[in-house]
Amino acid sequence: MSTDVKILVLVADDNEGIRDTTAAILRAVGYTVTEAPDGQVALEEIAKVTYDVVLLDVQMPVQDGISVVEALMAESPPPVIMMVSAYDFDADTRAHLNRRVFKYLKKPVPPNELIEAVGLAAAY
Amino acid sequence: MGGGANGGPSRIVKPISVVAAVVVAILVVASFAFLHHDVASQEQSLLQSDDTQLSLVLDEAVSGLGTSLTSLGEVMAITHDSPSLFASASKSIVASAGTSIALAKSTSGRYMVVLAAGPNFTVGQPLSAPLASAATTAGSKLSSSHVFSIGARRYLGLLVTSSPGTAVVQLSPITPSTPSTFNSGPYSQLNFSLYASATATPSQLVLSTVGLRQLPGPTAHTLASVGSDKWLTVVSAKSSLVGGATTGAPWIVLAAGLLIAVLIGATSEILARRRDYAEAIAAERTVELQTAQAALIRRERLSAVGEMATVIGHELRNPLGAAINLLFLARNRLGDHDDPELDGYLDRLERETNRAASLCEDLTAYMREREAVLLPVELGVVVAEVLESTPPPPRVNVQLGNLDVELQADRAQLVQMLTNLIANAFQAMPEGGTLRVYAKEKEEVFAIAVQDSGSGIDPAVTDRLVEPFFTTKAVGTGLGLAIVKRFVDAHNGTISIENAPTGGAIFTIYLPRGNSEATP
């Protein structure tokens, strides 16, 4: 990965422990990472900056991950969105968000899997 | 519901039924005995009445004969024993075959025949001993001799003493061995015997409707006076005097009563059996209700436990995720180093953290309320995938049957089910062995079997194996089979757990082939 081309990643998770360690791992492999503690902040960040990849936790206060995806439905990519959740995604949700979500990840996400998935998303 | 009603009704007749039937039968027999005795008494009473009337008739006849003999004696006294008059007066008497008549007079203690008609008297001869003996006791009323024989014939003498020392004697032959006919008149329904004695002495039988035989059936006896002698009349009925209906009544009562006794016994038996059956059904229903209630209580308890497990599983994911991330960052920060001991610690930390994560996965998987999404799935591909992610431990062979089949199933759930079953099978064979996975297509179900060659299942715990948190393993969450059960249920399928004849256990999941109900 070239250092002069910054790849911007947004990590939105209300759990600080997950959020800052995930951001730390992605920074360690060279991404430029911004953190958001809820869906609303995430949307504000996306409105300000064009992110390449957005990692969205589903359950967040103020505005959850699914409503963030719904808000971004109309917008043409980027960003590439990945959903992360401690729960399974039911078939209806998947079908509903399919057009806009690149990948679904299940918590806890093994770091190697996270790096690989973000790498694929960034190259998408 | 089983038709058994706990073993079914006994084939042995109930004591209450037997008692009921026997009590009624005893009452019936007692009634019969009473009625029968009563009818017999009536019969005997009628018979006795008839016999008394007969003896009165006999009295009259004897009296009439006595009068005619006395008249003859008196006529002879007036006419000084005129032979011609005697002959004409006795003509009608000796007209009867074998009958003789004589006038005898006592001369120095012996009765000598003075006038005679008929074959058995000769003038100038003494009276024979039985007649002479009778003449000494005879009076003005008719008396008789004993029955006696002259030659081969039997005779009876009837006599009166018309004046002192003068006897008129009629000697008549009798044939008691020839049954007298008695078929008309008021007594035609009777059998009748007449004895010239006070007892039924056969040698003194004068006449009988049945010859020398004894009268059949119940008899009535009456003594009739013939001069100073007593004659016995004996009668019995040819047919019932009280009438057929009266005679039959006790038997009708007996037959009908015994039939009723049998019916009462049978009814009592039927009622007793129906009651037993109803009680058995009630007991069965009670057991069913109790079982259902117990199951409900257990389900509620499990549901509460399950919900708690889900919350714990979910809440642990974030700290575990953070720990896994931090471990990665720590390793990353350490970079290349030469500290095998530290590497060992970090490896153990990673394993333990992953195990905790896996437990969280099981906990949430168990409570996951998700309908099975049925799509065509290639079983062989799924099994290969499972074996790749859960590879067999050393010394375990894997034998796969023909898995080249397609079935309707929720792929993720099928993967989870087979993963859990295969992981269990591997754990059941710590010393090595053989894992067999095979499929059977039947008419309505699709069976997938996972068989190990371990030590098998204790039959006592088979039913509990699919309960959450029940485990026989030293290390295990007790959720693996519970998850399989839950997913099988989501497919409207069943699971069977059994020991293989060759050792080891067989876990078989049966998924309905139609499976339309579970399809969203």
XYZ file of C-alpha atoms in Angstrom:
644
model
C 0.000 0.000 0.000
C 1.356 3.338 -0.992
C 1.824 5.862 1.788
C 1.149 8.867 -0.337
C -2.379 7.713 -1.248
C -4.384 7.954 1.928
C -7.211 5.502 2.279
C -9.826 6.930 4.623
C -11.671 4.548 6.889
C -14.491 5.447 9.299
C -15.039 3.144 12.280
C -18.442 3.700 13.895
C -19.014 1.753 17.131
C -20.442 2.848 20.467
C -18.151 0.471 22.360
C -14.942 2.359 22.941
C -12.857 -0.739 23.544
C -13.779 -2.186 20.171
C -13.719 1.111 18.375
C -10.257 2.290 19.358
C -8.583 -1.141 19.083
C -10.103 -1.672 15.635
C -8.916 1.801 14.622
C -5.463 1.060 16.050
C -5.150 -2.164 14.041
C -6.214 -0.433 10.818
C -3.846 2.485 11.495
C -1.076 -0.009 12.164
C -1.487 -1.363 8.656
C -1.530 2.109 7.120
C -5.112 3.343 6.868
C -6.227 6.787 7.906
C -8.928 6.114 10.443
C -11.589 8.341 11.950
C -13.791 7.149 14.839
C -17.495 7.803 15.467
C -19.341 6.832 18.696
C -22.814 6.694 17.113
C -24.693 6.734 13.813
C -25.396 10.427 13.820
C -21.736 11.376 14.211
C -20.929 8.833 11.507
C -23.326 10.516 9.065
C -21.900 13.957 9.908
C -18.397 12.636 9.245
C -19.450 11.102 5.935
C -21.052 14.403 4.945
C -17.791 16.215 5.647
C -15.267 13.808 4.162
C -15.451 11.230 1.399
C -14.474 7.945 3.065
C -13.298 4.941 1.120
C -14.532 2.372 3.655
C -17.056 2.677 6.503
C -17.289 0.050 9.265
C -20.693 0.325 10.923
C -21.772 -1.342 14.127
C -25.478 -2.186 13.955
C -26.470 -1.356 17.534
C -25.543 2.194 18.369
C -27.246 4.966 20.322
C -28.909 8.008 18.712
C -28.957 6.427 15.253
C -28.204 2.767 14.547
C -26.106 1.305 11.755
C -29.046 0.199 9.650
C -30.587 3.673 9.550
C -27.188 5.054 8.567
C -27.117 2.654 5.598
C -30.681 3.607 4.721
C -29.668 7.290 4.742
C -26.822 6.489 2.376
C -28.982 4.352 0.058
C -29.619 7.125 -2.424
C -26.008 8.236 -2.592
C -23.847 6.646 -5.180
C -20.693 5.007 -3.830
C -18.177 5.644 -2.309
C -18.046 4.846 0.582
C -17.968 1.042 0.647
C -19.927 -0.028 3.713
C -19.268 -3.002 5.965
C -21.671 -3.952 8.757
C -20.380 -5.357 12.031
C -22.639 -6.850 14.691
C -22.734 -9.087 17.689
C -26.007 -10.444 16.312
C -26.786 -12.399 13.191
C -28.161 -10.499 10.290
C -31.523 -11.886 9.319
C -32.349 -12.579 5.709
C -34.760 -9.628 5.445
C -32.159 -7.128 6.612
C -29.597 -8.580 4.251
C -32.012 -8.398 1.339
C -32.970 -4.856 2.279
C -29.400 -3.563 2.564
C -27.823 -5.807 -0.015
C -27.333 -3.153 -2.658
C -25.435 -0.882 -0.288
C -23.491 -3.230 2.049
C -20.257 -4.786 0.816
C -19.801 -7.326 3.629
C -21.232 -8.394 6.943
C -18.829 -9.182 9.787
C -19.651 -10.976 13.026
C -18.205 -9.776 16.333
C -15.667 -10.537 17.597
C -13.950 -10.069 14.227
C -10.546 -11.766 14.104
C -7.941 -9.040 13.280
C -6.616 -10.856 10.222
C -10.138 -11.195 8.849
C -10.724 -7.487 9.510
C -7.560 -6.456 7.653
C -8.369 -8.720 4.738
C -11.962 -7.463 4.498
C -10.988 -3.787 4.647
C -8.296 -4.430 2.052
C -10.885 -5.961 -0.302
C -13.316 -3.108 0.365
C -10.685 -0.475 -0.296
C -9.828 -2.115 -3.603
C -13.510 -2.389 -4.582
C -53.594 -41.960 22.744
C -52.656 -45.515 23.459
C -55.685 -47.778 23.543
C -54.079 -49.693 26.340
C -55.396 -47.676 29.230
C -52.509 -48.981 31.320
C -52.451 -52.651 30.508
C -56.092 -52.932 29.475
C -59.010 -54.394 31.421
C -58.455 -57.696 33.207
C -59.748 -60.788 31.460
C -60.757 -62.263 34.832
C -64.408 -61.776 35.780
C -64.851 -59.231 38.584
C -65.792 -60.694 42.019
C -68.646 -58.158 42.324
C -70.245 -59.556 39.136
C -69.938 -63.127 40.363
C -71.396 -62.165 43.773
C -74.313 -60.314 42.141
C -75.094 -63.260 39.854
C -74.766 -65.826 42.656
C -76.965 -63.845 45.098
C -79.704 -63.503 42.488
C -79.342 -67.178 41.560
C -79.696 -68.201 45.232
C -82.867 -66.088 45.568
C -84.190 -67.619 42.367
C -83.512 -71.177 43.534
C -85.128 -70.427 46.925
C -88.215 -69.017 45.148
C -88.277 -72.057 42.937
C -88.106 -74.422 45.937
C -90.893 -72.545 47.720
C -93.163 -72.458 44.661
C -92.416 -76.046 43.776
C -93.268 -77.180 47.299
C -96.444 -75.118 47.263
C -97.570 -76.582 43.947
C -96.771 -80.102 45.188
C -98.861 -79.435 48.334
C -101.781 -78.266 46.239
C -101.438 -81.311 44.013
C -101.339 -83.600 47.051
C -104.332 -81.849 48.580
C -106.380 -82.277 45.394
C -105.308 -85.895 45.155
C -106.300 -86.548 48.745
C -109.675 -84.901 48.145
C -110.277 -87.084 45.077
C -109.286 -90.188 47.001
C -111.693 -89.332 49.819
C -114.500 -88.940 47.305
C -113.579 -92.251 45.717
C -113.724 -93.989 49.059
C -117.184 -92.484 49.635
C -118.287 -93.895 46.289
C -116.854 -97.245 47.371
C -118.748 -97.024 50.670
C -121.965 -96.476 48.797
C -121.349 -99.393 46.441
C -120.494 -101.673 49.370
C -123.550 -100.504 51.244
C -125.775 -101.229 48.196
C -124.342 -104.737 47.783
C -124.761 -105.342 51.546
C -128.425 -104.390 51.330
C -129.135 -106.750 48.425
C -127.382 -109.687 50.176
C -129.258 -108.945 53.426
C -132.555 -108.846 51.485
C -131.792 -112.219 49.942
C -131.117 -113.667 53.424
C -134.340 -112.260 54.776
C -136.364 -113.598 51.795
C -134.845 -117.048 52.352
C -135.775 -116.946 56.065
C -139.374 -116.066 55.209
C -139.635 -118.732 52.493
C -137.863 -121.368 54.594
C -134.968 -121.500 52.226
C -136.908 -122.107 49.022
C -134.372 -123.350 46.467
C -136.347 -122.172 43.488
C -136.700 -118.692 44.906
C -132.958 -118.607 45.756
C -132.113 -119.656 42.215
C -134.237 -116.956 40.659
C -133.124 -114.278 43.168
C -129.439 -115.060 42.632
C -129.635 -115.326 38.851
C -128.567 -111.796 38.242
C -125.579 -112.195 40.603
C -124.209 -115.410 39.132
C -124.720 -114.032 35.622
C -121.361 -112.355 36.189
C -118.785 -114.970 35.090
C -117.218 -117.001 37.872
C -119.287 -115.419 40.630
C -120.982 -117.794 43.089
C -123.472 -117.170 45.882
C -124.438 -119.337 48.862
C -126.621 -119.353 51.940
C -124.737 -120.946 54.815
C -125.927 -121.817 58.283
C -123.926 -122.391 61.382
C -124.196 -125.922 62.646
C -122.189 -126.788 65.762
C -119.650 -124.016 65.070
C -119.276 -124.680 61.340
C -120.956 -122.886 58.490
C -122.474 -125.379 56.083
C -123.751 -124.433 52.594
C -127.532 -124.766 52.539
C -128.343 -123.171 49.176
C -125.859 -122.446 46.379
C -125.604 -120.992 42.877
C -122.516 -120.586 40.703
C -119.421 -122.787 40.283
C -117.689 -122.586 43.660
C -120.252 -123.686 46.219
C -121.758 -127.132 46.798
C -124.794 -127.661 49.036
C -123.925 -129.629 52.152
C -120.226 -128.653 52.117
C -118.734 -126.396 54.778
C -117.570 -122.882 53.824
C -113.870 -122.711 53.015
C -111.626 -121.422 55.832
C -111.252 -117.751 54.709
C -115.009 -117.450 54.216
C -115.856 -119.296 57.424
C -113.487 -117.055 59.329
C -115.093 -113.977 57.788
C -118.590 -115.303 58.531
C -117.857 -115.604 62.252
C -117.109 -111.869 62.435
C -119.652 -110.655 59.886
C -122.659 -108.566 60.890
C -125.696 -107.170 59.220
C -123.507 -104.871 57.172
C -121.386 -106.169 54.318
C -118.016 -107.499 55.308
C -115.334 -109.224 53.324
C -112.908 -112.072 53.462
C -109.252 -111.777 52.620
C -108.283 -112.287 49.043
C -107.532 -115.985 48.638
C -106.872 -118.515 45.897
C -108.859 -121.427 44.664
C -106.734 -123.236 42.185
C -105.066 -120.659 39.978
C -107.718 -118.050 40.452
C -108.039 -115.447 43.144
C -111.291 -114.761 44.883
C -112.818 -112.297 47.273
C -115.734 -113.170 49.471
C -118.389 -110.625 50.478
C -120.937 -111.605 53.083
C -123.635 -110.556 55.556
C -125.294 -112.429 58.405
C -128.975 -111.824 57.783
C -129.965 -113.518 61.023
C -127.799 -115.039 63.736
C -126.108 -118.161 62.374
C -127.163 -117.524 58.784
C -124.736 -115.936 56.289
C -125.255 -114.916 52.691
C -121.907 -115.220 50.901
C -120.961 -113.910 47.465
C -117.683 -115.221 46.067
C -116.276 -113.217 43.177
C -113.157 -113.923 41.124
C -110.734 -111.027 40.903
C -107.946 -110.363 38.400
C -105.801 -107.599 39.924
C -103.018 -108.322 37.436
C -105.254 -107.053 34.646
C -105.358 -103.257 34.683
C -108.866 -101.995 35.186
C -110.030 -99.427 32.758
C -111.096 -96.225 34.325
C -110.996 -93.885 31.353
C -114.224 -92.002 31.617
C -116.103 -90.315 34.357
C -114.994 -87.834 36.934
C -111.949 -89.876 38.062
C -110.545 -90.715 34.665
C -107.514 -88.558 35.386
C -106.561 -90.809 38.309
C -104.689 -94.060 38.744
C -106.383 -96.136 41.402
C -105.635 -99.229 43.482
C -107.931 -100.941 45.954
C -106.685 -103.331 48.664
C -108.878 -105.608 50.812
C -106.670 -104.671 53.743
C -105.691 -101.559 55.711
C -102.205 -101.561 54.168
C -101.000 -101.775 50.586
C -100.332 -105.527 50.836
C -99.818 -106.840 47.289
C -101.601 -110.157 48.012
C -104.725 -108.208 49.025
C -104.901 -106.114 45.864
C -108.437 -106.247 44.563
C -108.171 -104.095 41.492
C -105.856 -101.486 40.008
C -105.678 -99.295 36.936
C -102.000 -100.186 36.545
C -102.169 -103.942 37.322
C -99.687 -105.265 39.875
C -97.309 -102.295 39.457
C -96.978 -99.608 42.068
C -98.868 -96.415 41.307
C -96.536 -93.902 39.703
C -95.870 -90.478 41.237
C -97.179 -89.032 44.484
C -100.075 -90.982 45.978
C -102.923 -90.362 48.417
C -104.250 -93.045 50.779
C -107.707 -93.347 52.322
C -109.222 -96.141 54.432
C -112.782 -97.163 53.668
C -114.907 -99.280 56.039
C -116.239 -102.557 54.711
C -118.159 -104.015 57.643
C -115.642 -104.422 60.412
C -112.773 -104.419 57.890
C -110.795 -101.516 56.512
C -110.014 -101.352 52.819
C -107.289 -99.115 51.471
C -107.725 -96.919 48.427
C -104.635 -95.503 46.825
C -104.729 -92.891 44.035
C -102.194 -91.004 41.997
C -102.711 -88.469 39.238
C -102.213 -89.421 35.581
C -101.494 -85.796 34.837
C -101.184 -82.727 36.997
C -104.393 -81.938 38.854
C -103.456 -78.292 39.403
C -102.904 -77.793 35.685
C -99.834 -77.619 33.424
C -99.361 -73.864 33.840
C -99.284 -74.131 37.643
C -96.909 -77.092 37.543
C -94.691 -75.292 35.051
C -94.678 -72.007 36.971
C -91.816 -72.896 39.353
C -89.688 -74.080 36.420
C -90.493 -70.942 34.459
C -89.502 -68.893 37.532
C -86.286 -70.914 37.827
C -85.313 -70.547 34.153
C -86.229 -66.871 33.915
C -84.575 -66.131 37.261
C -81.334 -67.857 36.312
C -81.340 -65.969 33.025
C -81.831 -62.719 34.937
C -78.988 -63.718 37.293
C -76.703 -64.215 34.318
C -77.831 -60.890 32.814
C -77.280 -59.077 36.120
C -73.811 -60.622 36.391
C -73.019 -59.621 32.805
C -74.361 -56.079 33.282
C -72.422 -55.677 36.493
C -69.312 -56.937 34.692
C -69.793 -54.508 31.810
C -70.340 -51.577 34.200
C -67.312 -52.563 36.279
C -65.151 -52.831 33.196
C -66.390 -49.515 31.827
C -65.623 -47.877 35.151
C -62.132 -49.424 35.148
C -61.629 -48.236 31.583
C -62.775 -44.722 32.442
C -60.512 -44.661 35.481
C -57.592 -45.866 33.401
C -58.235 -43.153 30.824
C -58.526 -40.548 33.564
C -55.237 -41.757 35.058
C -53.612 -41.639 31.650
C -54.880 -38.107 31.039
C -53.603 -37.074 34.467
C -50.169 -38.433 33.634
C -50.263 -36.649 30.264
C -51.234 -33.391 31.957
C -48.539 -33.774 34.567
C -45.993 -34.518 31.869
C -47.126 -31.524 29.849
C -47.005 -29.315 32.912
C -43.512 -30.533 33.789
C -42.401 -29.898 30.215
C -43.895 -26.409 30.328
C -42.149 -25.593 33.592
C -38.871 -26.885 32.167
C -39.332 -24.912 28.950
C -39.983 -21.749 30.893
C -36.948 -22.341 33.064
C -34.823 -23.050 29.993
C -36.239 -20.023 28.271
C -35.235 -17.809 31.193
C -31.799 -19.432 31.317
C -31.491 -19.084 27.555
C -32.342 -15.404 27.580
C -29.800 -14.778 30.253
C -27.263 -16.778 28.247
C -27.937 -14.652 25.190
C -27.457 -11.431 27.094
C -24.222 -12.699 28.624
C -23.023 -14.024 25.271
C -23.754 -10.736 23.600
C -22.320 -8.521 26.292
C -19.113 -10.558 26.389
C -18.502 -10.109 22.675
C -17.337 -6.515 22.916
C -14.776 -7.008 25.694
C -13.626 -10.230 24.035
C -13.358 -8.479 20.701
C -11.344 -5.732 22.324
C -9.089 -8.301 24.012
C -8.491 -10.106 20.705
C -7.686 -6.799 19.035
C -5.359 -5.781 21.877
C -3.561 -9.113 21.691
C -3.051 -8.555 17.970
C -1.734 -5.045 18.642
C 0.570 -6.326 21.380
C 2.050 -8.982 19.081
C 2.372 -6.371 16.369
C 4.174 -4.017 18.719
C 6.516 -6.722 19.942
C 7.555 -7.423 16.375
C 10.409 -9.881 15.911
C 11.800 -10.929 19.275
C 13.419 -13.937 20.856
C 11.310 -14.807 23.854
C 9.692 -18.243 23.428
C 8.196 -18.079 26.934
C 6.376 -14.828 26.115
C 5.203 -16.318 22.808
C 3.850 -19.300 24.777
C 1.914 -16.997 27.075
C 0.509 -15.053 24.149
C -0.475 -18.265 22.325
C -2.320 -19.503 25.405
C -3.975 -16.122 25.829
C -5.160 -16.292 22.228
C -6.490 -19.836 22.589
C -8.363 -19.042 25.770
C -9.818 -15.868 24.298
C -10.922 -17.743 21.185
C -12.517 -20.406 23.346
C -14.417 -17.726 25.243
C -15.513 -16.239 21.920
C -16.663 -19.657 20.766
C -18.721 -20.061 23.937
C -20.353 -16.698 23.241
C -21.125 -17.917 19.745
C -22.760 -21.062 21.103
C -24.793 -19.124 23.643
C -26.211 -16.721 21.104
C -26.616 -19.417 18.453
C -28.732 -21.418 20.846
C -31.183 -18.618 21.489
C -31.184 -17.295 17.957
C -34.825 -17.109 16.920
C -34.497 -17.476 13.221
C -36.713 -19.296 10.809
C -35.034 -21.844 8.617
C -34.601 -20.454 5.117
C -34.967 -23.482 2.905
C -32.982 -23.564 -0.275
C -31.516 -26.440 -2.269
C -28.288 -27.508 -0.581
C -25.737 -30.063 -1.804
C -25.041 -32.225 1.200
C -21.631 -33.421 -0.011
C -20.401 -29.842 -0.376
C -21.659 -28.889 3.109
C -20.014 -31.933 4.725
C -16.726 -31.202 2.957
C -16.894 -27.618 4.183
C -17.555 -28.714 7.755
C -14.699 -31.225 7.677
C -12.414 -28.513 6.389
C -13.248 -26.134 9.220
C -13.395 -28.955 11.767
C -10.657 -31.316 10.619
C -10.440 -34.838 12.101
C -7.935 -35.191 14.913
C -5.026 -37.630 14.544
C -5.895 -41.372 14.367
C -9.484 -40.684 13.317
C -10.532 -42.037 9.911
C -13.372 -40.442 8.051
C -15.689 -42.613 5.943
C -18.251 -40.803 3.874
C -21.290 -42.569 2.417
C -22.922 -41.420 -0.766
C -23.552 -37.740 -0.037
C -24.130 -36.741 -3.617
C -27.659 -35.565 -2.888
C -29.495 -32.294 -2.834
C -31.928 -31.386 -0.078
C -34.009 -28.441 1.022
C -32.416 -26.915 4.118
C -31.169 -23.739 5.729
C -27.548 -23.882 4.718
C -26.127 -22.004 7.734
C -28.145 -24.108 10.154
C -27.175 -27.319 8.375
C -23.510 -26.325 8.598
C -23.914 -25.589 12.309
C -25.742 -28.872 12.960
C -23.157 -30.986 11.138
C -20.283 -29.049 12.739
C -21.631 -29.728 16.193
C -22.365 -33.408 15.516
C -19.003 -34.039 13.867
C -17.089 -32.132 16.594
C -18.925 -34.232 19.213
C -18.018 -37.407 17.339
C -14.350 -36.437 17.256
C -14.409 -35.697 20.985
C -15.990 -39.108 21.636
C -12.930 -40.800 20.102
C -9.919 -39.410 22.035
C -7.959 -42.605 21.287
C -8.833 -42.472 17.606
C -11.463 -44.344 15.615
C -13.727 -43.963 12.617
C -16.214 -41.237 11.789
C -18.942 -42.214 9.372
C -21.279 -39.725 7.750
C -24.002 -41.062 5.498
C -27.395 -40.133 4.177
C -30.603 -42.063 3.632
C -33.413 -40.824 1.467
C -36.771 -42.150 2.556
C -40.267 -41.487 1.332
C -41.025 -38.523 3.532
C -37.784 -37.736 5.309
C -34.179 -37.193 4.568
C -31.908 -38.788 7.172
C -28.332 -37.686 7.796
C -26.373 -39.879 10.212
C -23.136 -39.119 12.030
C -21.625 -42.209 13.645
C -18.556 -42.513 15.845
C -16.720 -45.557 17.184
C -16.370 -44.233 20.722
C -17.757 -45.687 23.917
C -21.412 -44.948 23.098
C -24.119 -43.162 25.055
C -25.449 -44.095 28.479
C -29.144 -44.816 27.668
C -30.147 -43.156 30.960
C -29.056 -39.723 29.712
C -30.082 -40.006 26.042
C -33.197 -37.891 26.521
C -31.296 -35.170 28.349
C -28.516 -34.830 25.789
C -30.392 -32.229 23.773
C -31.140 -30.087 26.833
C -29.089 -26.911 26.961
C -26.153 -26.959 29.386
C -26.372 -30.718 29.814
C -23.019 -32.246 29.035
C -21.184 -35.494 29.684
C -17.892 -34.001 28.623
C -15.311 -32.593 31.016
C -14.967 -29.558 28.766
C -18.065 -28.378 26.966
C -20.792 -25.797 27.115
C -23.596 -28.347 26.873
C -25.073 -26.334 24.027
C -23.842 -28.226 20.955
C -26.676 -30.760 20.779
C -29.201 -28.255 22.110
C -28.393 -26.073 19.085
C -28.748 -29.089 16.768
C -32.131 -29.855 18.328
C -33.258 -26.273 17.937
C -32.294 -26.150 14.273
C -33.814 -29.560 13.608
C -37.033 -28.235 15.160
C -36.824 -25.172 12.911
C -36.828 -27.617 9.967
C -39.814 -29.499 11.446
C -37.475 -32.442 11.730
C -36.454 -34.864 14.470
C -33.252 -36.173 15.939
C -32.534 -39.696 17.121
C -29.684 -40.774 19.344
C -28.805 -44.435 19.627
C -25.905 -46.754 20.205
C -24.595 -48.665 17.214
C -24.621 -52.477 17.499
C -20.905 -52.378 16.770
C -20.245 -49.810 19.518
C -20.201 -46.042 19.423
C -23.100 -43.674 18.978
C -25.246 -42.718 15.974
C -26.821 -39.275 15.816
C -29.371 -39.044 13.018
C -31.247 -35.944 11.970
C -34.408 -36.407 9.966
C -35.503 -33.482 7.831
C -38.878 -33.605 6.091
C -38.547 -33.767 2.332
C -41.666 -31.692 1.729
C -40.548 -29.094 4.252
C -42.944 -26.508 2.908
C -44.173 -25.482 6.365
C -40.782 -24.158 7.435
C -40.281 -22.264 4.198
C -40.894 -18.566 4.725
